[in-house]
Tab-separated table of N, CA, C and O in Angstrom:
chain	number	residue	atom	x	y	z
A	1	MET	N	-16.161	-21.483	-4.439
A	1	MET	CA	-15.824	-20.062	-4.155
A	1	MET	C	-16.827	-19.248	-5.128
A	1	MET	O	-16.537	-19.423	-6.325
A	2	SER	N	-17.406	-18.224	-4.674
A	2	SER	CA	-18.131	-17.397	-5.466
A	2	SER	C	-17.302	-16.412	-6.222
A	2	SER	O	-16.154	-16.051	-5.804
A	3	PRO	N	-17.704	-15.856	-7.375
A	3	PRO	CA	-16.947	-14.913	-8.121
A	3	PRO	C	-16.603	-13.686	-7.255
A	3	PRO	O	-15.536	-13.192	-7.449
A	4	GLU	N	-17.426	-13.292	-6.451
A	4	GLU	CA	-17.171	-12.026	-5.639
A	4	GLU	C	-16.147	-12.127	-4.571
A	4	GLU	O	-15.160	-11.396	-4.451
A	5	SER	N	-16.106	-13.349	-3.975
A	5	SER	CA	-15.184	-13.616	-3.031
A	5	SER	C	-13.847	-14.064	-3.555
A	5	SER	O	-12.684	-13.656	-3.109
A	6	ARG	N	-13.748	-14.445	-4.838
A	6	ARG	CA	-12.528	-14.817	-5.555
A	6	ARG	C	-11.966	-13.523	-6.030
A	6	ARG	O	-10.686	-13.162	-5.938
A	7	SER	N	-12.744	-12.522	-6.393
A	7	SER	CA	-12.274	-11.302	-6.704
A	7	SER	C	-11.747	-10.486	-5.631
A	7	SER	O	-10.685	-9.743	-5.684
A	8	GLN	N	-12.339	-10.517	-4.453
A	8	GLN	CA	-11.737	-9.923	-3.238
A	8	GLN	C	-10.591	-10.607	-2.789
A	8	GLN	O	-9.630	-9.780	-2.458
A	9	ALA	N	-10.356	-11.826	-2.940
A	9	ALA	CA	-9.168	-12.598	-2.573
A	9	ALA	C	-7.958	-12.149	-3.525
A	9	ALA	O	-6.846	-11.952	-3.000
A	10	ILE	N	-8.305	-11.951	-4.827
A	10	ILE	CA	-7.317	-11.654	-5.738
A	10	ILE	C	-6.816	-10.142	-5.470
A	10	ILE	O	-5.637	-9.890	-5.462
A	11	ALA	N	-7.742	-9.344	-5.138
A	11	ALA	CA	-7.496	-7.912	-4.869
A	11	ALA	C	-6.665	-7.719	-3.663
A	11	ALA	O	-5.527	-7.084	-3.671
A	12	ALA	N	-6.913	-8.528	-2.612
A	12	ALA	CA	-6.138	-8.467	-1.407
A	12	ALA	C	-4.802	-8.992	-1.591
A	12	ALA	O	-3.799	-8.482	-1.221
A	13	ALA	N	-4.586	-10.084	-2.497
A	13	ALA	CA	-3.377	-10.626	-2.687
A	13	ALA	C	-2.427	-9.718	-3.492
A	13	ALA	O	-1.207	-9.517	-3.324
A	14	VAL	N	-3.099	-9.069	-4.481
A	14	VAL	CA	-2.371	-7.958	-5.282
A	14	VAL	C	-1.774	-6.920	-4.442
A	14	VAL	O	-0.593	-6.499	-4.347
A	15	ILE	N	-2.632	-6.366	-3.596
A	15	ILE	CA	-2.173	-5.335	-2.628
A	15	ILE	C	-1.298	-5.703	-1.683
A	15	ILE	O	-0.294	-4.968	-1.512
A	16	LEU	N	-1.194	-7.017	-1.138
A	16	LEU	CA	-0.198	-7.497	-0.224
A	16	LEU	C	1.179	-7.617	-0.963
A	16	LEU	O	2.103	-7.313	-0.374
A	17	VAL	N	1.057	-8.135	-2.213
A	17	VAL	CA	2.387	-8.515	-2.824
A	17	VAL	C	2.996	-7.044	-3.095
A	17	VAL	O	4.264	-6.825	-2.974
A	18	VAL	N	2.111	-6.077	-3.686
A	18	VAL	CA	2.859	-4.860	-4.022
A	18	VAL	C	3.246	-4.126	-2.854
A	18	VAL	O	4.366	-3.648	-2.850
A	19	ALA	N	2.577	-4.126	-1.663
A	19	ALA	CA	3.167	-3.498	-0.429
A	19	ALA	C	4.186	-4.225	0.141
A	19	ALA	O	5.164	-3.586	0.588
A	20	GLY	N	4.295	-5.482	0.008
A	20	GLY	CA	5.459	-6.302	0.393
A	20	GLY	C	6.665	-5.858	-0.332
A	20	GLY	O	7.773	-5.587	0.187
A	21	LEU	N	6.566	-5.687	-1.739
A	21	LEU	CA	7.663	-5.270	-2.393
A	21	LEU	C	8.078	-3.904	-2.151
A	21	LEU	O	9.370	-3.499	-1.986
A	22	VAL	N	7.104	-2.947	-1.911
A	22	VAL	CA	7.424	-1.638	-1.634
A	22	VAL	C	8.245	-1.572	-0.163
A	22	VAL	O	9.284	-0.939	-0.020
A	23	ILE	N	7.714	-2.348	0.766
A	23	ILE	CA	8.432	-2.385	2.103
A	23	ILE	C	9.764	-3.069	2.001
A	23	ILE	O	10.770	-2.653	2.685
A	24	TYR	N	9.908	-4.033	1.153
A	24	TYR	CA	11.195	-4.697	1.025
A	24	TYR	C	12.228	-3.678	0.428
A	24	TYR	O	13.393	-3.808	0.842
A	25	PHE	N	11.810	-2.875	-0.509
A	25	PHE	CA	12.881	-2.014	-1.122
A	25	PHE	C	12.845	-0.589	-0.434
A	25	PHE	O	13.592	0.394	-1.018
A	26	LEU	N	11.943	-0.334	0.638
A	26	LEU	CA	11.798	0.902	1.217
A	26	LEU	C	13.090	1.482	1.748
A	26	LEU	O	13.472	2.563	1.454
A	27	PRO	N	14.002	0.720	2.389
A	27	PRO	CA	15.356	1.279	2.869
A	27	PRO	C	16.070	1.726	1.791
A	27	PRO	O	16.713	2.820	1.797
A	28	ALA	N	16.231	1.028	0.678
A	28	ALA	CA	17.108	1.406	-0.599
A	28	ALA	C	16.490	2.718	-1.134
A	28	ALA	O	17.226	3.620	-1.355
A	29	ILE	N	15.162	2.719	-1.258
A	29	ILE	CA	14.513	4.046	-1.761
A	29	ILE	C	14.768	5.189	-0.822
A	29	ILE	O	15.194	6.235	-1.395
A	30	VAL	N	14.548	5.138	0.424
A	30	VAL	CA	14.744	6.093	1.442
A	30	VAL	C	16.252	6.710	1.522
A	30	VAL	O	16.527	7.840	1.397
A	31	LEU	N	17.080	5.669	1.481
A	31	LEU	CA	18.631	5.990	1.558
A	31	LEU	C	19.034	6.774	0.088
A	31	LEU	O	19.784	7.634	0.218
A	32	GLY	N	18.552	6.270	-0.935
A	32	GLY	CA	18.759	6.934	-2.219
A	32	GLY	C	18.245	8.299	-2.296
A	32	GLY	O	19.030	9.192	-2.604
A	33	ILE	N	17.064	8.617	-1.880
A	33	ILE	CA	16.556	9.915	-1.858
A	33	ILE	C	17.187	10.729	-0.800
A	33	ILE	O	17.298	11.848	-0.919
A	34	GLY	N	17.527	10.092	0.371
A	34	GLY	CA	18.124	10.810	1.536
A	34	GLY	C	19.419	11.315	1.178
A	34	GLY	O	19.835	12.256	1.730
A	35	LYS	N	20.116	10.799	0.202
A	35	LYS	CA	21.467	11.421	-0.298
A	35	LYS	C	21.197	12.794	-0.789
A	35	LYS	O	22.198	13.756	-0.632
A	36	PHE	N	20.091	13.076	-1.427
A	36	PHE	CA	19.786	14.420	-1.837
A	36	PHE	C	19.244	15.360	-0.802
A	36	PHE	O	19.622	16.349	-0.674
A	37	SER	N	18.350	14.795	-0.221
A	37	SER	CA	17.613	15.448	0.923
A	37	SER	C	17.077	14.544	2.039
A	37	SER	O	16.301	13.773	1.796
A	38	PRO	N	17.543	14.684	3.260
A	38	PRO	CA	17.161	13.767	4.424
A	38	PRO	C	15.601	13.959	4.700
A	38	PRO	O	14.914	13.120	4.948
A	39	VAL	N	15.251	15.262	4.532
A	39	VAL	CA	13.847	15.444	4.749
A	39	VAL	C	12.916	14.880	3.735
A	39	VAL	O	11.899	14.271	4.147
A	40	LEU	N	13.220	14.998	2.505
A	40	LEU	CA	12.626	14.399	1.545
A	40	LEU	C	12.495	12.909	1.592
A	40	LEU	O	11.458	12.203	1.365
A	41	GLY	N	13.687	12.334	2.034
A	41	GLY	CA	13.621	10.707	2.298
A	41	GLY	C	12.662	10.268	3.330
A	41	GLY	O	12.123	9.409	3.261
A	42	PHE	N	12.671	11.149	4.450
A	42	PHE	CA	11.685	10.944	5.558
A	42	PHE	C	10.263	11.108	5.040
A	42	PHE	O	9.434	10.155	5.226
A	43	ILE	N	9.938	12.024	4.273
A	43	ILE	CA	8.690	12.313	3.671
A	43	ILE	C	8.167	11.272	2.804
A	43	ILE	O	6.998	10.685	2.922
A	44	VAL	N	9.113	10.710	1.932
A	44	VAL	CA	8.684	9.670	1.012
A	44	VAL	C	8.589	8.252	1.737
A	44	VAL	O	7.631	7.572	1.486
A	45	GLY	N	9.484	8.020	2.572
A	45	GLY	CA	9.240	6.805	3.469
A	45	GLY	C	7.994	6.830	4.265
A	45	GLY	O	7.300	5.677	4.128
A	46	ALA	N	7.774	7.911	4.877
A	46	ALA	CA	6.386	7.958	5.643
A	46	ALA	C	5.151	7.969	4.653
A	46	ALA	O	4.108	7.190	4.965
A	47	ALA	N	5.219	8.352	3.566
A	47	ALA	CA	4.114	8.334	2.719
A	47	ALA	C	3.880	6.890	2.080
A	47	ALA	O	2.830	6.484	1.905
A	48	LEU	N	5.082	6.217	1.872
A	48	LEU	CA	4.968	4.806	1.373
A	48	LEU	C	4.473	3.952	2.448
A	48	LEU	O	3.395	3.055	2.260
A	49	LEU	N	4.723	4.157	3.694
A	49	LEU	CA	4.253	3.280	4.735
A	49	LEU	C	2.750	3.640	5.054
A	49	LEU	O	2.003	2.728	5.216
A	50	LEU	N	2.416	4.942	5.075
A	50	LEU	CA	1.068	5.309	5.338
A	50	LEU	C	0.217	4.972	4.133
A	50	LEU	O	-1.049	4.708	4.331
A	51	GLY	N	0.676	4.778	2.926
A	51	GLY	CA	-0.084	4.402	1.842
A	51	GLY	C	-0.583	3.119	1.924
A	51	GLY	O	-1.725	2.643	1.336
A	52	PHE	N	0.171	2.212	2.490
A	52	PHE	CA	-0.250	0.752	2.839
A	52	PHE	C	-1.553	0.778	3.520
A	52	PHE	O	-2.395	0.027	3.180
A	53	PHE	N	-1.641	1.463	4.565
A	53	PHE	CA	-2.737	1.615	5.396
A	53	PHE	C	-3.970	2.322	4.724
A	53	PHE	O	-5.024	2.037	4.868
A	54	ALA	N	-3.581	3.331	3.902
A	54	ALA	CA	-4.572	4.143	3.241
A	54	ALA	C	-5.365	3.253	2.267
A	54	ALA	O	-6.459	3.424	2.022
A	55	ILE	N	-4.575	2.380	1.594
A	55	ILE	CA	-5.235	1.513	0.517
A	55	ILE	C	-6.384	0.659	1.236
A	55	ILE	O	-7.326	0.452	0.698
A	56	PHE	N	-5.915	-0.033	2.257
A	56	PHE	CA	-6.933	-0.817	3.025
A	56	PHE	C	-8.223	-0.051	3.556
A	56	PHE	O	-9.219	-0.427	3.739
A	57	TRP	N	-7.904	1.394	4.122
A	57	TRP	CA	-8.897	2.071	4.648
A	57	TRP	C	-9.900	2.429	3.485
A	57	TRP	O	-11.048	2.409	3.657
A	58	LEU	N	-9.300	2.785	2.316
A	58	LEU	CA	-10.108	3.198	1.139
A	58	LEU	C	-10.933	1.943	0.687
A	58	LEU	O	-12.148	2.149	0.261
A	59	ARG	N	-10.434	0.910	0.586
A	59	ARG	CA	-10.999	-0.272	0.130
A	59	ARG	C	-12.169	-0.700	1.101
A	59	ARG	O	-13.250	-1.189	0.721
A	60	ALA	N	-11.995	-0.554	2.383
A	60	ALA	CA	-13.012	-0.788	3.449
A	60	ALA	C	-14.143	0.241	3.250
A	60	ALA	O	-15.328	-0.207	3.316
A	61	ARG	N	-13.829	1.421	2.999
A	61	ARG	CA	-14.928	2.452	2.813
A	61	ARG	C	-15.728	2.149	1.430
A	61	ARG	O	-16.968	2.160	1.321
A	62	TYR	N	-15.061	1.543	0.355
A	62	TYR	CA	-15.721	1.318	-0.934
A	62	TYR	C	-16.596	-0.079	-0.623
A	62	TYR	O	-17.574	-0.051	-1.222
A	63	GLN	N	-16.132	-0.987	0.226
A	63	GLN	CA	-16.866	-2.174	0.473
A	63	GLN	C	-18.135	-1.814	1.227
A	63	GLN	O	-19.148	-2.544	1.090
A	64	GLN	N	-18.139	-0.801	2.145
A	64	GLN	CA	-19.229	-0.465	3.024
A	64	GLN	C	-20.512	0.183	2.191
A	64	GLN	O	-21.500	-0.137	2.530
A	65	ARG	N	-19.939	0.924	1.176
A	65	ARG	CA	-21.055	1.477	0.226
A	65	ARG	C	-21.645	0.444	-0.603
A	65	ARG	O	-22.869	0.679	-0.953
A	66	LYS	N	-21.026	-0.759	-0.875
A	66	LYS	CA	-21.669	-1.661	-1.872
A	66	LYS	C	-22.603	-2.455	-1.115
A	66	LYS	O	-22.890	-2.859	-0.124
């Protein structure tokens, strides 16, 4: 395994683990914030879910430049 592919595999694994933890705790986060403001809870939940896709989109753009 080349150092570049190993680095890419580690980066993907870290991103997936962090995203998995965020998605696992997402209901508790949204419900906690939703006690103060339901709209804010929706916005935070949507931002966390869209952030997962934004990370991979940004990473793909970065890889295209290299």
